[in-house]
Amino acid sequence: MTVENFSTKSRLADTGEGITGDELQLAARNHGIPLEALRYDLTPPGLHYVLVHYDIPAANAATWELSVDGCVEQPLSFGLTALRAMGRETVRVTLECAGNGRAGLNPRPISQPWLVEAVGTAEWTGVPLADLLRAAGLRKDAIDVVFTGADHGFERGVEQDYQRGLTVREALDSGAIVAWEMNGHPLPPQHGYPLRLVMPGWYGMASVKWLRSIEVIDHEFTGYQNAVAYRFRQEAGEIGVGVTRIEPRALLIPPGHPDFMSRHRFVAAGSVVLSGRAWSGWAPIERVEVSVDAGASWSDAKLDAPSNDLSWRSFSYDWDARPGEHVLTVRAHDESGRVQPIEAPWNRGGFANNSAQRITVLVT
């Protein structure tokens, strides 16, 4: 058997096809945030979403080295002690998987079968990426910056280290940091211990975990994760457009109590406070709308104080819950004018499906 036959190709689910064994295996390795954990301003690390492409690599902080080389005036190499001496900055960042919402598409792309829970917000502490690049000195021929993690595997027949690339301008202006702490503690293994990139506002594929090298190159990076994997396409043969920033989304904390299997909610009649979080990678959230009748009518939610970053913003809505079945849904607006759609456009990879959440509630 050849590598191409042994490494699974991408495909769309057949009409009526249920979750496959491969998807179930991925879902057992990766996990989303329990929606009730949206109550936390900062997501506890064990509840923050996790997506690991290959294996979690074995790592030792005492011997870990990060190189910065390529089209630079002075190639550098850092252990964690030397990195910490470069300075220290903490940023609050909401990360969301680019495939969040994939399982809700029809036809469904066969991959990690996310519903809406692939998100989390943490405070990441490290050194600004721009400081590292400026310390190495960017040459005039510098075009892109390539980030390589220690995780290694095969994808659609291609053997690779996990790599992502940014333009030099994106790398310098993004506010990205090379982080060694999450919520004030060393990075957990599944979140990139001992070192990772964190890209504010971008889908999670850009925040390379287990970071071991930063290479500046004199041409556009055409590695697999940039040029093949994370692209918006309608057809298999298209070049497509790269996935970048997070589209606006709002999520409700499910009210009341759940049915074990269906997750339908049971709520006592009367005054109910609906609350949740909203975010966008393009601009801060300026408005959230709530509907308790499946989108037939909408009301504005109350927003908490704005922040000067792109992390999520909490909202609440006072609902006079009347007996009967209701479908709750929410949609977010950001300051760039982007509005979360009721139904997002389909794409072959199942990326950025920010269709509005729907929660079925029985008020008793």
Coordinates of C-alpha atoms in Angstrom, one line a residue:
M1 CA 0.0 0.0 0.0
T2 CA 1.3 3.5 -0.9
V3 CA 1.4 6.5 1.4
E4 CA -1.3 8.1 -0.8
N5 CA -3.6 5.2 -0.2
F6 CA -2.8 4.9 3.5
S7 CA -3.3 8.6 4.3
T8 CA -7.0 9.5 4.1
K9 CA -8.1 11.9 1.3
S10 CA -10.6 14.7 1.9
R11 CA -14.2 14.1 0.9
L12 CA -17.7 15.2 1.5
A13 CA -20.2 13.0 3.4
D14 CA -22.7 11.1 1.3
T15 CA -26.4 12.1 1.6
G16 CA -27.6 10.8 4.9
E17 CA -24.2 9.5 6.0
G18 CA -23.7 9.6 9.7
I19 CA -20.5 10.5 11.6
T20 CA -17.7 8.1 10.4
G21 CA -15.3 6.1 12.6
D22 CA -12.5 8.4 11.6
E23 CA -14.4 11.5 12.7
L24 CA -15.4 9.8 16.0
Q25 CA -11.7 9.1 16.6
L26 CA -10.8 12.7 16.0
A27 CA -13.7 13.9 18.2
A28 CA -12.4 11.7 21.0
R29 CA -8.9 13.3 20.8
N30 CA -10.0 16.9 20.4
H31 CA -12.7 18.7 22.4
G32 CA -14.7 21.9 22.5
I33 CA -15.7 24.1 25.5
P34 CA -18.7 22.9 27.4
L35 CA -21.1 25.8 26.6
E36 CA -21.9 26.4 30.3
A37 CA -18.2 27.2 30.7
L38 CA -18.8 30.4 28.7
R39 CA -19.6 31.8 32.2
Y40 CA -15.9 32.2 32.9
D41 CA -14.2 35.4 31.6
L42 CA -11.0 33.3 31.2
T43 CA -11.5 29.7 30.1
P44 CA -9.8 27.2 32.4
P45 CA -7.2 25.4 30.4
G46 CA -8.9 22.0 30.7
L47 CA -12.1 23.5 29.3
H48 CA -10.6 25.5 26.5
Y49 CA -11.0 23.9 23.0
V50 CA -8.3 21.7 21.7
L51 CA -7.4 20.7 18.2
V52 CA -4.2 18.7 17.7
H53 CA -3.3 17.8 14.1
Y54 CA -0.9 15.0 14.7
D55 CA 0.5 13.9 18.1
I56 CA 1.3 16.0 21.2
P57 CA 5.1 15.9 21.0
A58 CA 7.3 15.0 23.9
A59 CA 9.0 18.3 25.2
N60 CA 11.4 19.4 27.8
A61 CA 11.4 23.1 28.7
A62 CA 14.9 22.9 30.1
T63 CA 16.4 21.9 26.7
W64 CA 13.9 23.6 24.3
E65 CA 15.4 25.9 21.7
L66 CA 13.7 28.4 19.4
S67 CA 15.6 29.6 16.4
V68 CA 15.0 32.8 14.4
D69 CA 16.9 32.7 11.1
G70 CA 16.6 33.0 7.3
C71 CA 16.5 36.5 5.8
V72 CA 17.8 38.2 9.0
E73 CA 20.9 40.2 9.8
Q74 CA 21.7 38.1 12.9
P75 CA 20.3 34.6 13.3
L76 CA 19.3 33.9 16.9
S77 CA 18.6 30.9 19.1
F78 CA 16.8 31.1 22.4
G79 CA 16.2 28.8 25.3
L80 CA 13.3 29.7 27.6
T81 CA 15.5 31.5 30.1
A82 CA 16.9 33.8 27.3
L83 CA 13.4 34.3 25.9
R84 CA 12.0 35.5 29.3
A85 CA 14.9 37.9 29.5
M86 CA 13.6 39.6 26.3
G87 CA 10.6 40.9 28.1
R88 CA 7.2 39.9 29.2
E89 CA 3.7 40.8 27.9
T90 CA 0.3 39.3 28.7
V91 CA -2.6 39.5 26.1
R92 CA -6.2 38.3 26.4
V93 CA -7.1 36.4 23.2
T94 CA -10.2 34.5 22.1
L95 CA -9.1 31.6 19.9
E96 CA -11.6 29.7 17.7
C97 CA -10.9 26.7 15.4
A98 CA -11.4 27.5 11.7
G99 CA -13.5 24.4 11.4
N100 CA -15.9 25.4 14.2
G101 CA -19.5 24.7 12.9
R102 CA -18.3 22.2 10.3
A103 CA -20.7 19.4 11.4
G104 CA -23.7 21.6 10.8
L105 CA -23.0 21.9 7.0
N106 CA -24.8 19.9 4.3
P107 CA -23.1 18.2 2.7
R108 CA -20.7 17.8 5.6
P109 CA -17.0 17.9 5.0
I110 CA -15.4 14.8 6.5
S111 CA -13.0 16.1 9.2
Q112 CA -13.1 17.0 12.9
P113 CA -16.9 17.3 13.4
W114 CA -17.2 20.5 15.3
L115 CA -20.6 21.8 16.4
V116 CA -20.2 25.3 17.8
E117 CA -18.0 24.7 20.9
A118 CA -14.4 25.1 19.4
V119 CA -13.5 28.3 21.2
G120 CA -11.9 29.6 24.4
T121 CA -10.4 32.7 25.9
A122 CA -7.2 32.8 27.8
E123 CA -4.5 35.2 28.9
W124 CA -1.2 34.3 27.2
T125 CA 2.1 35.5 28.5
G126 CA 5.3 35.7 26.4
V127 CA 7.5 38.0 24.3
P128 CA 6.0 40.0 21.4
L129 CA 6.8 38.3 18.1
A130 CA 7.8 41.7 16.6
D131 CA 10.5 42.1 19.3
L132 CA 12.1 38.8 18.2
L133 CA 12.0 39.7 14.6
R134 CA 13.5 43.2 15.2
A135 CA 16.2 41.7 17.4
A136 CA 17.2 39.4 14.6
G137 CA 17.0 42.3 12.1
L138 CA 14.8 41.8 9.0
R139 CA 16.7 42.1 5.7
K140 CA 15.2 44.1 2.8
D141 CA 14.5 40.8 0.9
A142 CA 12.2 39.5 3.7
I143 CA 8.8 38.6 2.4
D144 CA 7.2 35.9 4.6
V145 CA 7.7 34.4 8.1
V146 CA 7.4 30.7 8.6
F147 CA 6.5 29.1 12.0
T148 CA 7.3 25.4 12.5
G149 CA 6.0 23.3 15.3
A150 CA 7.4 20.0 16.7
D151 CA 4.3 18.1 15.7
H152 CA 4.9 15.8 12.7
G153 CA 2.6 13.7 10.6
F154 CA 0.9 13.0 7.3
E155 CA -2.1 14.8 5.8
R156 CA -3.7 13.7 2.5
G157 CA -0.6 11.8 1.7
V158 CA 1.8 14.7 2.5
E159 CA 4.4 14.2 5.3
Q160 CA 5.1 17.4 7.1
D161 CA 5.9 19.3 10.3
Y162 CA 3.0 21.5 11.1
Q163 CA 3.9 24.9 9.6
R164 CA 2.1 28.2 9.0
G165 CA 3.3 31.4 7.3
L166 CA 2.5 35.1 7.6
T167 CA 3.6 38.1 5.6
V168 CA 6.3 40.2 7.3
R169 CA 3.7 42.9 7.8
E170 CA 1.2 40.5 9.4
A171 CA 3.9 39.2 11.7
L172 CA 5.0 42.7 12.8
D173 CA 1.6 44.3 13.1
S174 CA -0.6 41.4 14.4
G175 CA 0.2 41.8 18.1
A176 CA 1.3 38.2 18.2
I177 CA 3.3 36.8 21.0
V178 CA 5.5 33.8 21.5
A179 CA 3.9 32.5 24.7
W180 CA 5.1 30.2 27.5
E181 CA 2.2 30.7 30.0
M182 CA -1.5 30.3 29.8
N183 CA -3.6 32.0 32.5
G184 CA -0.5 32.5 34.6
H185 CA 0.8 28.9 34.4
P186 CA 3.2 27.0 32.1
L187 CA 1.4 25.9 28.9
P188 CA -0.3 22.6 29.3
P189 CA 1.0 19.9 26.9
Q190 CA -2.1 20.0 24.7
H191 CA -1.8 23.8 24.4
G192 CA 1.8 23.9 23.1
Y193 CA 4.1 23.3 26.0
P194 CA 6.7 24.8 26.3
L195 CA 6.3 27.4 23.6
R196 CA 3.7 28.5 21.1
L197 CA 2.7 31.4 18.9
V198 CA -0.6 33.2 19.7
M199 CA -2.2 35.3 16.9
P200 CA -4.9 37.6 18.2
G201 CA -8.0 37.8 15.9
W202 CA -7.0 34.9 13.7
Y203 CA -8.5 31.4 13.6
G204 CA -6.5 28.9 15.7
M205 CA -4.6 27.3 12.8
A206 CA -2.3 30.4 12.8
S207 CA -1.2 30.0 16.5
V208 CA 1.4 27.3 16.0
K209 CA 2.0 25.2 19.0
W210 CA 5.2 23.5 20.2
L211 CA 7.0 26.3 18.3
R212 CA 10.6 25.5 17.5
S213 CA 11.6 27.7 14.7
I214 CA 10.8 31.0 13.0
E215 CA 12.3 31.4 9.5
V216 CA 12.1 34.6 7.5
I217 CA 12.0 33.8 3.7
D218 CA 12.4 35.9 0.5
H219 CA 9.3 34.5 -1.2
E220 CA 5.7 33.6 -0.5
F221 CA 5.3 30.6 1.8
T222 CA 3.5 27.8 -0.1
G223 CA 3.5 25.1 2.6
Y224 CA 0.6 22.7 3.0
Q225 CA -1.3 24.4 5.8
N226 CA -1.3 27.7 4.0
A227 CA -1.6 26.7 0.3
V228 CA -3.7 23.5 0.5
A229 CA -5.4 22.9 3.9
Y230 CA -6.9 26.2 5.1
R231 CA -8.5 27.6 2.0
F232 CA -12.1 28.6 1.2
R233 CA -13.2 26.5 -1.8
Q234 CA -16.4 25.6 -3.5
E235 CA -14.9 22.9 -5.7
A236 CA -12.0 20.4 -5.0
G237 CA -9.7 21.8 -7.8
E238 CA -9.9 25.5 -6.9
I239 CA -6.9 27.4 -5.5
G240 CA -9.3 29.1 -3.1
V241 CA -8.8 32.0 -0.7
G242 CA -6.8 31.7 2.5
V243 CA -8.6 31.4 5.9
T244 CA -7.4 34.3 8.1
R245 CA -9.5 36.2 10.7
I246 CA -12.3 35.1 12.9
E247 CA -15.8 35.9 11.6
P248 CA -18.3 37.4 14.2
R249 CA -20.1 34.9 16.4
A250 CA -22.3 35.0 19.5
L251 CA -23.0 32.0 21.7
L252 CA -25.6 31.7 24.5
I253 CA -25.0 29.8 27.7
P254 CA -27.8 27.2 27.4
P255 CA -30.4 28.1 30.1
G256 CA -32.2 25.8 32.5
H257 CA -31.3 22.1 32.5
P258 CA -30.5 19.7 29.7
D259 CA -31.8 16.4 28.4
F260 CA -28.9 14.0 28.5
M261 CA -29.0 12.8 24.9
S262 CA -30.6 15.6 22.9
R263 CA -29.3 18.5 25.0
H264 CA -32.7 20.2 24.6
R265 CA -33.3 22.5 27.6
F266 CA -36.0 22.6 30.2
V267 CA -36.7 26.1 31.7
A268 CA -39.2 27.1 34.4
A269 CA -41.6 29.8 33.3
G270 CA -41.0 33.4 34.4
S271 CA -38.1 35.8 34.3
V272 CA -34.9 34.2 32.8
V273 CA -31.6 36.0 32.2
L274 CA -30.1 34.7 28.9
S275 CA -26.3 35.4 28.8
G276 CA -23.4 34.5 26.6
R277 CA -20.3 35.7 24.8
A278 CA -19.7 37.3 21.4
W279 CA -16.4 38.0 19.5
S280 CA -14.9 38.8 16.1
G281 CA -11.4 38.8 14.8
W282 CA -12.0 41.8 12.6
A283 CA -13.2 44.4 15.1
P284 CA -14.6 44.7 18.6
I285 CA -18.3 43.6 19.1
E286 CA -20.7 46.5 19.1
R287 CA -24.1 44.8 19.2
V288 CA -25.7 41.4 19.9
E289 CA -29.3 40.5 19.0
V290 CA -31.3 37.8 20.7
S291 CA -34.4 35.9 19.4
V292 CA -36.6 33.6 21.4
D293 CA -38.8 32.7 18.4
A294 CA -36.4 31.1 16.0
G295 CA -35.5 34.4 14.4
A296 CA -39.0 35.7 13.7
S297 CA -38.2 38.8 15.9
W298 CA -35.1 40.2 17.4
S299 CA -34.2 42.3 20.5
D300 CA -30.9 43.9 21.5
A301 CA -29.0 42.4 24.3
K302 CA -27.1 44.4 27.0
L303 CA -23.4 44.4 26.5
D304 CA -20.7 44.6 29.2
A305 CA -18.0 47.3 29.0
P306 CA -16.0 47.3 25.8
S307 CA -12.3 46.3 25.8
N308 CA -9.5 47.4 23.6
D309 CA -8.7 44.0 22.3
L310 CA -10.5 41.4 20.2
S311 CA -11.4 39.0 23.0
W312 CA -15.0 38.0 23.6
R313 CA -17.5 40.4 25.1
S314 CA -20.3 39.2 27.5
F315 CA -24.0 40.0 26.9
S316 CA -27.3 39.4 28.6
Y317 CA -31.0 39.6 27.9
D318 CA -34.0 39.5 30.2
W319 CA -36.5 37.0 28.9
D320 CA -40.1 36.6 30.1
A321 CA -40.3 32.9 29.4
R322 CA -43.8 31.7 28.6
P323 CA -44.8 28.0 28.6
G324 CA -44.2 26.1 25.4
E325 CA -41.4 25.2 23.0
H326 CA -39.0 28.0 22.0
V327 CA -36.0 28.2 19.7
L328 CA -33.3 30.6 21.0
T329 CA -30.8 32.2 18.7
V330 CA -28.3 35.1 18.7
R331 CA -26.3 37.0 16.2
A332 CA -23.3 39.4 16.6
H333 CA -22.4 42.7 15.0
D334 CA -18.8 44.1 15.1
E335 CA -17.5 47.6 14.6
S336 CA -16.3 46.8 11.0
G337 CA -19.9 46.4 9.9
R338 CA -19.8 42.6 9.7
V339 CA -22.9 40.8 10.9
Q340 CA -23.2 37.1 11.9
P341 CA -25.5 35.4 9.3
I342 CA -28.4 33.2 10.1
E343 CA -27.0 30.7 7.6
A344 CA -23.3 31.1 6.5
P345 CA -22.3 30.2 3.0
W346 CA -21.1 26.7 2.4
N347 CA -17.5 25.8 1.6
R348 CA -15.8 22.6 0.9
G349 CA -13.5 22.6 3.9
G350 CA -16.2 23.6 6.4
F351 CA -14.3 26.7 7.5
A352 CA -15.7 29.8 9.3
N353 CA -19.3 28.5 9.5
N354 CA -20.6 31.1 11.9
S355 CA -24.2 30.3 11.3
A356 CA -26.4 31.5 14.2
Q357 CA -26.7 29.1 17.2
R358 CA -30.1 27.5 17.8
I359 CA -31.1 26.1 21.2
T360 CA -34.4 24.3 21.6
V361 CA -36.0 25.1 25.0
L362 CA -39.2 23.7 26.6
V363 CA -40.6 26.2 29.1
T364 CA -42.7 24.4 31.8

